[in-house]
Coordinates of C-alpha atoms in Angstrom, one line a residue:
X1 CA 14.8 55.4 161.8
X2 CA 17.8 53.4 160.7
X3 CA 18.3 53.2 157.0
X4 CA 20.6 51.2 154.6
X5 CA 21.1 50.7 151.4
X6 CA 22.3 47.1 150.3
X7 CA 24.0 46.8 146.9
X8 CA 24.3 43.1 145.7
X9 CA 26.5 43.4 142.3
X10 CA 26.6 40.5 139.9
X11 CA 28.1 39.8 136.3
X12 CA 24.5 40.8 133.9
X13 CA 22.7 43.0 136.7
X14 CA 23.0 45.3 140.1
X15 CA 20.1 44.7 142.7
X16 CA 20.0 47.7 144.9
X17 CA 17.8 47.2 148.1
X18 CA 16.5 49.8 150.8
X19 CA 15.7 48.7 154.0
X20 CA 14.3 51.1 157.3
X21 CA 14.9 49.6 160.6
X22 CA 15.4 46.2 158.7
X23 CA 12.4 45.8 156.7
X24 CA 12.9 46.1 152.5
X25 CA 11.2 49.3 151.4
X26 CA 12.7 49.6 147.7
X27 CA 14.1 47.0 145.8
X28 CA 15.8 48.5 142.1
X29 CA 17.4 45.5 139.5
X30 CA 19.9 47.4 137.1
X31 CA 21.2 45.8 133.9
X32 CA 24.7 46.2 133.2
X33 CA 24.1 46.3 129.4
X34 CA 24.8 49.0 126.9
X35 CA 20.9 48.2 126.0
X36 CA 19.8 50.4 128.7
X37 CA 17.4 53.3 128.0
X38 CA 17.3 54.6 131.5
X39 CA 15.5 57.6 132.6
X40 CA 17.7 60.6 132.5
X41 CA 19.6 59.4 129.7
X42 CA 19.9 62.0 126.5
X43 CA 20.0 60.9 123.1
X44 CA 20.6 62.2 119.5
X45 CA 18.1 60.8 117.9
X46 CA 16.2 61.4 114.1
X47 CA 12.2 62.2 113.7
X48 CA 11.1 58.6 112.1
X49 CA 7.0 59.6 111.8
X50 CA 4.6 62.5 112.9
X51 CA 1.6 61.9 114.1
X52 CA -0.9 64.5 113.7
X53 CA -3.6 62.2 115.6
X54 CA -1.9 61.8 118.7
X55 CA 0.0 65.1 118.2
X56 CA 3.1 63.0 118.9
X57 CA 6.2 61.7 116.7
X58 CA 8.0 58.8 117.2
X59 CA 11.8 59.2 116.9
X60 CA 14.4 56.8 116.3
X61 CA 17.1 56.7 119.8
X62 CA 18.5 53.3 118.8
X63 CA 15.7 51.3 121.0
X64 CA 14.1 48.2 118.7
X65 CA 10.7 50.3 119.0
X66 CA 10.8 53.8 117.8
X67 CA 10.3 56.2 121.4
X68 CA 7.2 58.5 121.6
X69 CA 7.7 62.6 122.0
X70 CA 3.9 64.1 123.0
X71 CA 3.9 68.0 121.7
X72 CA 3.7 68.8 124.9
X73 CA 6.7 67.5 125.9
X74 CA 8.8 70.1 123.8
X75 CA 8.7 72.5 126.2
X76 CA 8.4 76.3 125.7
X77 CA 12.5 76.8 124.8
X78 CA 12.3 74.2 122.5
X79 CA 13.3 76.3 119.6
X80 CA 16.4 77.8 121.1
X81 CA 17.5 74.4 122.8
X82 CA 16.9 72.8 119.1
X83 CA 19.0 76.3 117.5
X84 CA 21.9 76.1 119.8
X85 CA 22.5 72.4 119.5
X86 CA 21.9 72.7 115.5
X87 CA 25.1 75.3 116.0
X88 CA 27.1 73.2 118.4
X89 CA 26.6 70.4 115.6
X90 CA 27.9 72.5 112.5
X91 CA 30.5 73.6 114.2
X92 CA 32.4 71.0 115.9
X93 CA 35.6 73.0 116.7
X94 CA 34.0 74.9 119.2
X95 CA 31.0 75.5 121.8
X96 CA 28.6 78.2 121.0
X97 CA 28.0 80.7 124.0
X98 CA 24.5 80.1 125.8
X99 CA 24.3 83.4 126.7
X100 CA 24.8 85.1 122.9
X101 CA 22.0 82.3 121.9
X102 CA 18.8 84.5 120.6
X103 CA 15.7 83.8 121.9
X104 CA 13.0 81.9 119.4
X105 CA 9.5 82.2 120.4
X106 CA 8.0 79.8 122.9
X107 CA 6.5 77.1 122.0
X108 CA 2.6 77.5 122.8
X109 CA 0.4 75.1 124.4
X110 CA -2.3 74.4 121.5
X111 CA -0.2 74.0 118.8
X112 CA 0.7 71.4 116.9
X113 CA 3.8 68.9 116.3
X114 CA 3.2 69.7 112.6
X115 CA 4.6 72.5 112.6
X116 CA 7.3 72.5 114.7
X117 CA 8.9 68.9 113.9
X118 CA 9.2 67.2 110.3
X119 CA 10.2 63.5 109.3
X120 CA 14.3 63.4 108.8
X121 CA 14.8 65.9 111.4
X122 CA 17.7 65.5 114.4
X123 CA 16.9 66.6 118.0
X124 CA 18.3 65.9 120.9
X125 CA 15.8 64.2 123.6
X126 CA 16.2 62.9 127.1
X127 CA 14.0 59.3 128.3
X128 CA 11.4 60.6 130.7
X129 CA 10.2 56.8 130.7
X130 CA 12.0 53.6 130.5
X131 CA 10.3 51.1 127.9
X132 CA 7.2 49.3 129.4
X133 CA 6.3 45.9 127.7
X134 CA 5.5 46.1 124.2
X135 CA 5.8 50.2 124.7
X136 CA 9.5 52.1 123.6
X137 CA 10.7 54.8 125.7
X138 CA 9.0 58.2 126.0
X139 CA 10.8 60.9 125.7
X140 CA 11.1 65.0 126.4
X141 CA 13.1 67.5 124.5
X142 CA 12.5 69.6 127.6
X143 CA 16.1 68.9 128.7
X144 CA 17.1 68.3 132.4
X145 CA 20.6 67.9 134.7
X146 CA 19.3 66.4 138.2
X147 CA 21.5 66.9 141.0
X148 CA 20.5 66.6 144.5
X149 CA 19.8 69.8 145.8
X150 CA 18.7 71.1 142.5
X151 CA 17.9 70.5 138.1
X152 CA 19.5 72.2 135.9
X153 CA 17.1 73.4 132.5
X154 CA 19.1 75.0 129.8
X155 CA 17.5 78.2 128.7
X156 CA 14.9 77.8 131.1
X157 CA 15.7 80.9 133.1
X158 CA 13.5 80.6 135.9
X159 CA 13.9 79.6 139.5
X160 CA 11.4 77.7 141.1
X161 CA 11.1 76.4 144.4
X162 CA 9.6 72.5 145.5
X163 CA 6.1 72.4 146.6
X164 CA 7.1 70.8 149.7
X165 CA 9.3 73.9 151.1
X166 CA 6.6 75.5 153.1
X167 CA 7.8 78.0 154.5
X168 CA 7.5 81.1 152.8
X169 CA 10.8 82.8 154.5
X170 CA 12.8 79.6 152.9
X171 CA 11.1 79.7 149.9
X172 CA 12.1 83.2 149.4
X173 CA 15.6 82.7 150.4
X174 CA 16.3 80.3 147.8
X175 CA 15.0 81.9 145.0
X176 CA 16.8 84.9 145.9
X177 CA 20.0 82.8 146.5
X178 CA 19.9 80.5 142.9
X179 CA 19.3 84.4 141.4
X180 CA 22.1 85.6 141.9
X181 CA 24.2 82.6 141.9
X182 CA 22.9 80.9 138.4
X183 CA 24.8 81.7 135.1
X184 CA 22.7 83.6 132.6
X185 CA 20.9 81.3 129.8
X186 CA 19.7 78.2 132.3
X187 CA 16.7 78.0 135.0
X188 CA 17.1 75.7 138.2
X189 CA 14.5 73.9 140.0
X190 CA 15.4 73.7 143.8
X191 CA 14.7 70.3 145.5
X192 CA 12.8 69.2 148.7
X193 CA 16.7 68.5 149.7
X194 CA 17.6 72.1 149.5
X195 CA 16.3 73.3 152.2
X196 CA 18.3 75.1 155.1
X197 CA 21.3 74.4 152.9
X198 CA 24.6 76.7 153.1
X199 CA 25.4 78.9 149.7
X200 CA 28.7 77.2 149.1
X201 CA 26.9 73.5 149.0
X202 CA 24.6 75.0 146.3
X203 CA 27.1 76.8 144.5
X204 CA 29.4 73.8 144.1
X205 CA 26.2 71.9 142.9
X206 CA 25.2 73.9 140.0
X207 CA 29.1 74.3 138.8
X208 CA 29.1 70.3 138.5
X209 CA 25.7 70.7 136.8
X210 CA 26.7 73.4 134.4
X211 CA 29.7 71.6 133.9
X212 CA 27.3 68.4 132.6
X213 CA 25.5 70.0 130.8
X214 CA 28.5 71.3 128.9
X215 CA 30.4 68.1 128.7
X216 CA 27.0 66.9 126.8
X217 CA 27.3 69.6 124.4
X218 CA 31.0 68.8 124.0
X219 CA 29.7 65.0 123.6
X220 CA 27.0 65.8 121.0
X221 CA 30.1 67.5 119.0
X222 CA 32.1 64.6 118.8
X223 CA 30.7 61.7 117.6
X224 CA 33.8 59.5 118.5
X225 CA 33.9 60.3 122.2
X226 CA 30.6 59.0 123.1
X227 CA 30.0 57.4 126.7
X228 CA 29.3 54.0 125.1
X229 CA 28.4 52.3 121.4
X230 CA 25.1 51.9 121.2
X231 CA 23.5 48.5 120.3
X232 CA 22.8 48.1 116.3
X233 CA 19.3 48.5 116.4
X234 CA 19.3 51.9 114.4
X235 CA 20.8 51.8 111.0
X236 CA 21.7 55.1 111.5
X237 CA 24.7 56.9 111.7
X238 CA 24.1 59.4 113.2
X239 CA 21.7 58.4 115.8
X240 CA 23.8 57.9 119.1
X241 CA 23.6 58.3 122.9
X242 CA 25.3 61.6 124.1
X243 CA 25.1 61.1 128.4
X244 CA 24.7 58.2 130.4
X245 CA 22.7 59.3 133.4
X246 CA 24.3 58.1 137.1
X247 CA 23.6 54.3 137.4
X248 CA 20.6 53.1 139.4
X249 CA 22.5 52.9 142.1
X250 CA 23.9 56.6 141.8
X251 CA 20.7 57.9 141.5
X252 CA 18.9 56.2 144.6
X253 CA 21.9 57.5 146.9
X254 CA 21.1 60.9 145.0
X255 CA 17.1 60.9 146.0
X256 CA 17.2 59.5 149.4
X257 CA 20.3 60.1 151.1
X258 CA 20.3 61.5 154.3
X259 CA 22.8 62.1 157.6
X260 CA 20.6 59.4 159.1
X261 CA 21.7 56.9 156.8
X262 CA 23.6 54.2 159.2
X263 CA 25.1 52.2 156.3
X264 CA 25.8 51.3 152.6
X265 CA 27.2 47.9 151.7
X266 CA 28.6 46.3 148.8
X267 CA 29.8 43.5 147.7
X268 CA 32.3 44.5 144.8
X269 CA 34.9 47.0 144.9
X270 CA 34.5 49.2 141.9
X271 CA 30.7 50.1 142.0
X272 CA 31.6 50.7 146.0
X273 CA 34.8 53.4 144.8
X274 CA 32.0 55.1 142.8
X275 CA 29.9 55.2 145.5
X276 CA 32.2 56.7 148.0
X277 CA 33.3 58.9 145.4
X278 CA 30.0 60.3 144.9
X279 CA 28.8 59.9 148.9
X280 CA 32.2 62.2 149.3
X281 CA 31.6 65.0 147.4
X282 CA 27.5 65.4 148.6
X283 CA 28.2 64.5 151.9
X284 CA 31.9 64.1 153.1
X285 CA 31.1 63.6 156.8
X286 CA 29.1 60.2 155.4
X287 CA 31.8 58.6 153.3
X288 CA 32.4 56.4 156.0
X289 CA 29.0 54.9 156.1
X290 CA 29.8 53.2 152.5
X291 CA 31.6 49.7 153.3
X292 CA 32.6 46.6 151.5
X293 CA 30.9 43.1 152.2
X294 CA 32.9 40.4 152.1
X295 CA 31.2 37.8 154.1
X296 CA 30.6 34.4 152.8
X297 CA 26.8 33.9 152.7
X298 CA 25.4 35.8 149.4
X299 CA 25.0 39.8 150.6
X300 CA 21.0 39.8 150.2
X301 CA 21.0 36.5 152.3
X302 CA 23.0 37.9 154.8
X303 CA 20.9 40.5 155.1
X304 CA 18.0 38.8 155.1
X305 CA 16.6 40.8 152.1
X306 CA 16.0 37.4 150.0
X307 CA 13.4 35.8 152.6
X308 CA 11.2 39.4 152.5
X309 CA 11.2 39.4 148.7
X310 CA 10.2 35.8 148.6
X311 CA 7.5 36.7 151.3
X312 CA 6.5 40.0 150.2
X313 CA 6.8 40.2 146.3
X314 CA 4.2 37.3 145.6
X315 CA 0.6 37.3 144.1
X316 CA -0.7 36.8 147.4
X317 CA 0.7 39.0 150.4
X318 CA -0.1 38.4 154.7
X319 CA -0.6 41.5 156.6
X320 CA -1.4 41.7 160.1
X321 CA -4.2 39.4 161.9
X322 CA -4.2 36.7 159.3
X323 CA -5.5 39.4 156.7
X324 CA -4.2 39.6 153.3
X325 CA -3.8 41.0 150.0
X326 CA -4.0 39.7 146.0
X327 CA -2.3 41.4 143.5
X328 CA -3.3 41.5 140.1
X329 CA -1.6 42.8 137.0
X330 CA -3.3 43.4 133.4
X331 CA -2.2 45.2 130.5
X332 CA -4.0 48.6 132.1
X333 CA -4.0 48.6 135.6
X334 CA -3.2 46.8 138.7
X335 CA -6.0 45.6 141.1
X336 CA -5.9 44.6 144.9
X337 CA -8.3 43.0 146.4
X338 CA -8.3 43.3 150.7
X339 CA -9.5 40.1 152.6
X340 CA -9.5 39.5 156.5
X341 CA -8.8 36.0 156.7
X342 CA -10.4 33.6 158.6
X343 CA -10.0 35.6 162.3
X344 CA -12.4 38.5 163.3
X345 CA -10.9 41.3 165.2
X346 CA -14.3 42.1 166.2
X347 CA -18.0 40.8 166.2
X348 CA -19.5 44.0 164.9
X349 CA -19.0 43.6 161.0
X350 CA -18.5 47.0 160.6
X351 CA -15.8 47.1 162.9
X352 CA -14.3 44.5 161.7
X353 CA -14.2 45.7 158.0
X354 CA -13.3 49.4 158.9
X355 CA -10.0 47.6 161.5
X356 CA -9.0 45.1 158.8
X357 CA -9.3 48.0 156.0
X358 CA -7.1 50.2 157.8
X359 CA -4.2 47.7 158.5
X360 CA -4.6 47.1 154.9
X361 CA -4.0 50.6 153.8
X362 CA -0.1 50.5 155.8
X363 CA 0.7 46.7 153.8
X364 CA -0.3 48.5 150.3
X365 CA 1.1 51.8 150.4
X366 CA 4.5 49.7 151.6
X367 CA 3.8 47.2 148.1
X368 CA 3.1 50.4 145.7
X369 CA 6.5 51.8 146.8
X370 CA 8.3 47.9 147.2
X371 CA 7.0 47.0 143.7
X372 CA 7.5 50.5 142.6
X373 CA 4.1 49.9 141.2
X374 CA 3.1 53.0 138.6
X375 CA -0.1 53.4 136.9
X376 CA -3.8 53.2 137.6
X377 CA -4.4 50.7 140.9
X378 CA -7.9 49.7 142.0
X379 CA -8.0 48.6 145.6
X380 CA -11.1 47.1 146.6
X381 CA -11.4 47.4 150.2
X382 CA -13.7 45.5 152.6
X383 CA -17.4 46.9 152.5
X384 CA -18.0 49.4 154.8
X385 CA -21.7 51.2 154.9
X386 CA -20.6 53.9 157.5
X387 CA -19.4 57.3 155.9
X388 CA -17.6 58.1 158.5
X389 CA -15.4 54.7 158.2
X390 CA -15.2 55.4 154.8
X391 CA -13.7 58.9 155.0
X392 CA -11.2 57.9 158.0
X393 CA -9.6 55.3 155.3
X394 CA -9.4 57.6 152.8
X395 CA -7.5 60.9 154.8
X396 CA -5.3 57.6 156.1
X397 CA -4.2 56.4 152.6
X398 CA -3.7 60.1 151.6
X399 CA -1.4 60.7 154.8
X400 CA 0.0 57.4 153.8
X401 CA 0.6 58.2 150.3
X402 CA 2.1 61.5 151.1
X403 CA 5.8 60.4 152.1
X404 CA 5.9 58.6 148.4
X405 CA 8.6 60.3 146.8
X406 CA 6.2 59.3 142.8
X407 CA 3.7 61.4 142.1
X408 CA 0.3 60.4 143.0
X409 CA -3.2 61.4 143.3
X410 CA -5.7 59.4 145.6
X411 CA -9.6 59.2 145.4
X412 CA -12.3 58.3 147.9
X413 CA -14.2 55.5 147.9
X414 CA -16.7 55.0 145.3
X415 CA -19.9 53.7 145.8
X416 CA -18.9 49.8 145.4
X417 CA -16.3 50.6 147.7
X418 CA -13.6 50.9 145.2
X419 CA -10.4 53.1 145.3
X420 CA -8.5 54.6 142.7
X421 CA -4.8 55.5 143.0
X422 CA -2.9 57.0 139.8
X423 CA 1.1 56.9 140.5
X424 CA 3.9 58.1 138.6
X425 CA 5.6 55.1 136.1
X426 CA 8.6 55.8 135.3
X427 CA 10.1 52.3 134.9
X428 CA 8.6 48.9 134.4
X429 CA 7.4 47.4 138.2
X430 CA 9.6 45.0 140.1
X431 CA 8.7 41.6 139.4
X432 CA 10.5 39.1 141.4
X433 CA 10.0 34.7 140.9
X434 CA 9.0 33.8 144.5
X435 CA 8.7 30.7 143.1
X436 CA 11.3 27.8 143.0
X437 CA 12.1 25.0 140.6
X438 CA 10.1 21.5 142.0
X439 CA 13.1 20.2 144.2
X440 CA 12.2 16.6 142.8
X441 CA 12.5 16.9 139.1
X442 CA 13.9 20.1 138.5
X443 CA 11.3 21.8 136.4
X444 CA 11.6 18.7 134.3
X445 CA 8.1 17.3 135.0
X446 CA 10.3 13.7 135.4
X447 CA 11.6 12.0 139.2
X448 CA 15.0 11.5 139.4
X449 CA 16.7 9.6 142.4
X450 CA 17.4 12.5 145.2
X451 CA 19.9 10.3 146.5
X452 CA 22.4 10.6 143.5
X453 CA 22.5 13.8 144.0
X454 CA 25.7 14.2 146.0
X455 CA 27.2 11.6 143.3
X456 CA 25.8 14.2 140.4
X457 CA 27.2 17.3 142.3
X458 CA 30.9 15.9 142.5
X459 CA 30.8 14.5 138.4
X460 CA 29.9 18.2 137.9
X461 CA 33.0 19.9 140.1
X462 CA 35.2 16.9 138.4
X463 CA 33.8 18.8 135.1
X464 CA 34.5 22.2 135.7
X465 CA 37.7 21.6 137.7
X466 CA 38.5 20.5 134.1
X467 CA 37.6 23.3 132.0
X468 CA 38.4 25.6 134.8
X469 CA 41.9 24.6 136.4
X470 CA 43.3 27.8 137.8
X471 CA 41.9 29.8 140.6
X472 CA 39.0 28.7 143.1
X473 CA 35.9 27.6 141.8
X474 CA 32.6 28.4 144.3
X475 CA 29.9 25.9 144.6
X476 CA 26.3 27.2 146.0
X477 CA 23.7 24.9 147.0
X478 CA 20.5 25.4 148.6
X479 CA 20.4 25.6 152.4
X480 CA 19.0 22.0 153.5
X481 CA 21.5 20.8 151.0
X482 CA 24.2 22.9 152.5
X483 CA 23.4 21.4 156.1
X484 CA 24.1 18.1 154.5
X485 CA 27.2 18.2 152.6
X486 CA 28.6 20.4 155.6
X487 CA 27.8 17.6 158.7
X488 CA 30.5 16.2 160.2
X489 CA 33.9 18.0 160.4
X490 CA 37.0 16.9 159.1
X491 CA 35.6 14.4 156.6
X492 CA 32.1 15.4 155.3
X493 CA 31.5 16.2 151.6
X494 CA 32.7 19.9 151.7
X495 CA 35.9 19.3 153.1
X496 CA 36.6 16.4 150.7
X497 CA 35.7 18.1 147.7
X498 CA 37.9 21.3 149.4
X499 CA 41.1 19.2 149.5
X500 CA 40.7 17.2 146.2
X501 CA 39.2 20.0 143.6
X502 CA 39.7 23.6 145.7
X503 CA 36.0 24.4 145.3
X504 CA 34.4 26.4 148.2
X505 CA 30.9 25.6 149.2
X506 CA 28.3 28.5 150.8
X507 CA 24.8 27.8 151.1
X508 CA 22.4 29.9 148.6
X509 CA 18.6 30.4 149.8
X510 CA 17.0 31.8 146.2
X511 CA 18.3 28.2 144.4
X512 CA 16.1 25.4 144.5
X513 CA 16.4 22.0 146.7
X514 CA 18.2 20.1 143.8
X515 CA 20.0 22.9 142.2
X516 CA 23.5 24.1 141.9
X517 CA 25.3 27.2 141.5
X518 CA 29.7 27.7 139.6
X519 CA 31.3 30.8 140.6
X520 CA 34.9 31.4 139.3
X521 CA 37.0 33.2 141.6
X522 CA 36.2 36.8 139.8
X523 CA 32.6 35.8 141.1
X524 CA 31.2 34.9 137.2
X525 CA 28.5 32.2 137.0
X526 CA 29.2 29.2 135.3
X527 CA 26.7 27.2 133.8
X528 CA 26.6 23.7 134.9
X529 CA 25.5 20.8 132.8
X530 CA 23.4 17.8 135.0
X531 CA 22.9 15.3 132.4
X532 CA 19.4 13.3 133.4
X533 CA 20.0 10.0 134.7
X534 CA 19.3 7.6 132.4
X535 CA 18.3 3.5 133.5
X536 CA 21.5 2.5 132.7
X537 CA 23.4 5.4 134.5
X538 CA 21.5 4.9 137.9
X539 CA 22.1 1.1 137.7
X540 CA 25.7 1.9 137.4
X541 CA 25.8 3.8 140.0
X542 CA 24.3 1.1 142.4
X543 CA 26.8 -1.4 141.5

């Protein structure tokens, strides 16, 4: 299977897409804010409320809604974690030693946030899940360094091996292996990824993760030197972000790189150094699989990743044999409904239902994981009386469901032929606009003449070549624009408007018919401004 990751980097956001033998799998949209409470990210934050009813508090991390921490999410070492970094923080000159930390007792099960948090108190806390609609972060105080191979838990002092190492021989070779290798005072979780891998690879691993885990600690300690100032949502002081995990971007190379991986492209130089940077130390042999893009058409064009999200990311989704799929989003769950179209496969019904059911199954476990879809999902499939139907679809969506990375449980039909799928949320879903502005009056509900538009397009360059005098300036239209202003050769409208203003002009398909698009030449998007036509404009223009 042939896999590549395609990075398209702009000014406010980073869209990272993963495609398999050229179809989009993943598609992840990164903000390049400081307003970014991404999971992994670990924050000193103050205890705002308790709630004994929901044995929960809400604490105060600098997001505009206060994040939830569940008492279960403490985790057993919560005491010593909160005791250390109560030491590291009264003494700033230097680290305390994890290993001459005393134990506390574990934190039980059935207790209660009462009595182990008040109002006014300062923990540190890590987001286990990115804010979803009205809903702030959740957090954990369980805290955790992912690497690749492994996780790093301070005080956790276990090993324990992934549930999908099977064999028992491997199983036991790891654990033996992170024994004896892993300092005293921190546990390890070992990774699908770790398997069959040589003692120096993990070795070097867990140093980098120690050393993290440290540099937080060092952060935590001073104030000054943190990885970015947060956003003044908290009024206070002392509430601050201590590590930025890895970007997006980072941390989908992290989860599912692999030798087979036949490329990585990019179309900006600095987010690709960091990504050979980090391809080179996990995978030297790789590093040259990470390449620059510097073609003309927009990257996801080029790789023809805008068409399949326009196709494949609306309410309404084709599968094979004229069947299709509606998605439906509410405030609790998402629902899919399963029709077949208007062709039959075959005349028996329950053929028919159980063949178009089936090829359903592959199109929705491919959306859950495009979509990144997390929650409860209701699929209601196509009725099927026979029991034996209804238990071949279910062991197929569990085989399907079983290469998804999220957590997941899947349940058989129910009697009105309804299946439930719970799936781990971490982030909000993808949502994507496969719609485009009305090409006639531009989302302004009003007809303007389409034939001006050429006339409107060159008042506009005229206008930023003014406000804009040095360096080239990039114009993107939509495609059957393009086509037009390009016909001809030495004197259509693109070559005129290239010798009199310097402007470039590449097609853009994810604009609309009558819509334009300023770059500068740092690739930074201008806003145009079309003024409306008015009567006396348009009967200017025909004189």
């Amino acid at each position: 299977m042939k896999s590549e990751l395609i990075v398209d980097v702009q000014p406010d956001e980073i869209a990272i897409a993963l495609t398999e033998d050229g179809r989009l799998q993943e598609i992840n949209r990164e903000k390049r804010d400081v307003d970014n409470f991404a999971v992994g990210n670990i924050y000193y934050g103050r205890v705002k409320k308790i709630m004994p009813a929901l044995n929960a508090a809400f604490v105060d991390v600098g997001h505009e809604k206060e994040a939830f921490l569940h008492y279960l999410d403490l985790g057993s070492e919560f005491l010593t974690l909160r005791s250390y970094i109560n030491r590291a923080v009264s003494d700033r000159r230097k680290m305390p030693s994890m290993t001459r930390e005393q134990r506390k007792p574990d934190v039980g099960k059935d207790g209660q946030i009462a009595d182990v948090l008040k109002v006014g108190d300062m923990l540190l806390v890590q987001v286990s899940k990115e804010p979803i609609n009205t809903k702030g972060p959740r957090l954990t105080a369980e805290i955790s360094i992912a690497g690749r191979n492994m996780v790093l838990m301070p005080f956790g002092d276990k090993v324990m091996i992934s549930g999908k190492i099977k064999r028992e021989s491997e199983r036991s070779r790891l654990k033996q292996l992170l024994q004896s290798i892993k300092p005293q005072g921190y546990g390890v979780i070992v990774r699908t990824l770790a398997e069959e891998k040589r003692v120096a690879e993990l070795d070097n691993e867990l140093r980098l993760l120690v050393k993290r885990w440290e540099d937080t600690v060092k952060m935590l300690q001073n104030p000054k030197a943190q990885p970015e100032k947060l956003p003044s949502k908290s009024k206070d002081a002392e509430v601050r972000l201590v590590t930025q995990e890895l970007g997006r971007t980072i941390g989908i190379i992290r989860d599912v790189f692999s030798p087979d991986f036949s490329a990585i492209r990019v179309n900006d130089e600095t987010v690709m150094a960091e990504i050979r940077q980090y391809v080179d130390l996990i995978a030297h042999d790789a590093v040259g699989v990470v390449g620059l893009y510097t073609g003309k058409q927009p990257i996801f064009d080029h790789y023809d990743i805008t068409r399949q999200m326009k196709t494949g990311l609306g309410r309404t989704v084709g599968f094979k044999n004229g069947g299709y799929l509606v998605i439906d989003k509410t405030e609790a769950l998402f629902s899919i409904d399963v029709n077949s179209g208007s062709k039959r496969l075959y005349e028996d019904q329950e053929e028919n239902a159980f063949q178009y059911n089936m090829l359903a199954a592959e199109e929705i476990v491919h959306q859950l994981r495009l979509r990144d879809i997390g929650g409860i999902i209701i699929i209601d499939f196509i009725d099927m009386n026979t029991k034996e139907h209804q238990d071949q679809l279910y062991n197929k969506m569990r085989e399907l469901m079983s290469r998804d990375r999220a957590r997941h449980n899947v349940l058989p039909l129910s009697k009105f032929g309804l299946m439930q799928i719970t799936r781990q949320r971490v982030r909000p879903a993808v949502e994507v606009n496969v719609t485009e502005v009305c090409p006639t009056c531009l989302g302004k509900g009003r007809v303007q003449p389409s034939i001006l538009f050429t006339d409107q397009v060159e008042e506009e360059i005229e206008h930023m070549r003014e406000h804009f005098k040095e360096g080239t300036l990039t114009l993107s239209l939509h495609p059957y624009v393009f086509s037009y202003v390009t016909r001809g050769w030495f004197n259509s409208l693109a070559k005129q408007w290239k010798r009199r203003f310097g402007v470039r002009v590449m097609e853009n398909q994810s604009l609309g018919m009558l819509e334009m698009r300023f770059a500068d030449a740092n690739g930074k998007t201008l806003s145009p401004i079309i003024e409306e036509p008015t009567k006396d404009s348009v009967e200017a223009k025909k004189k």
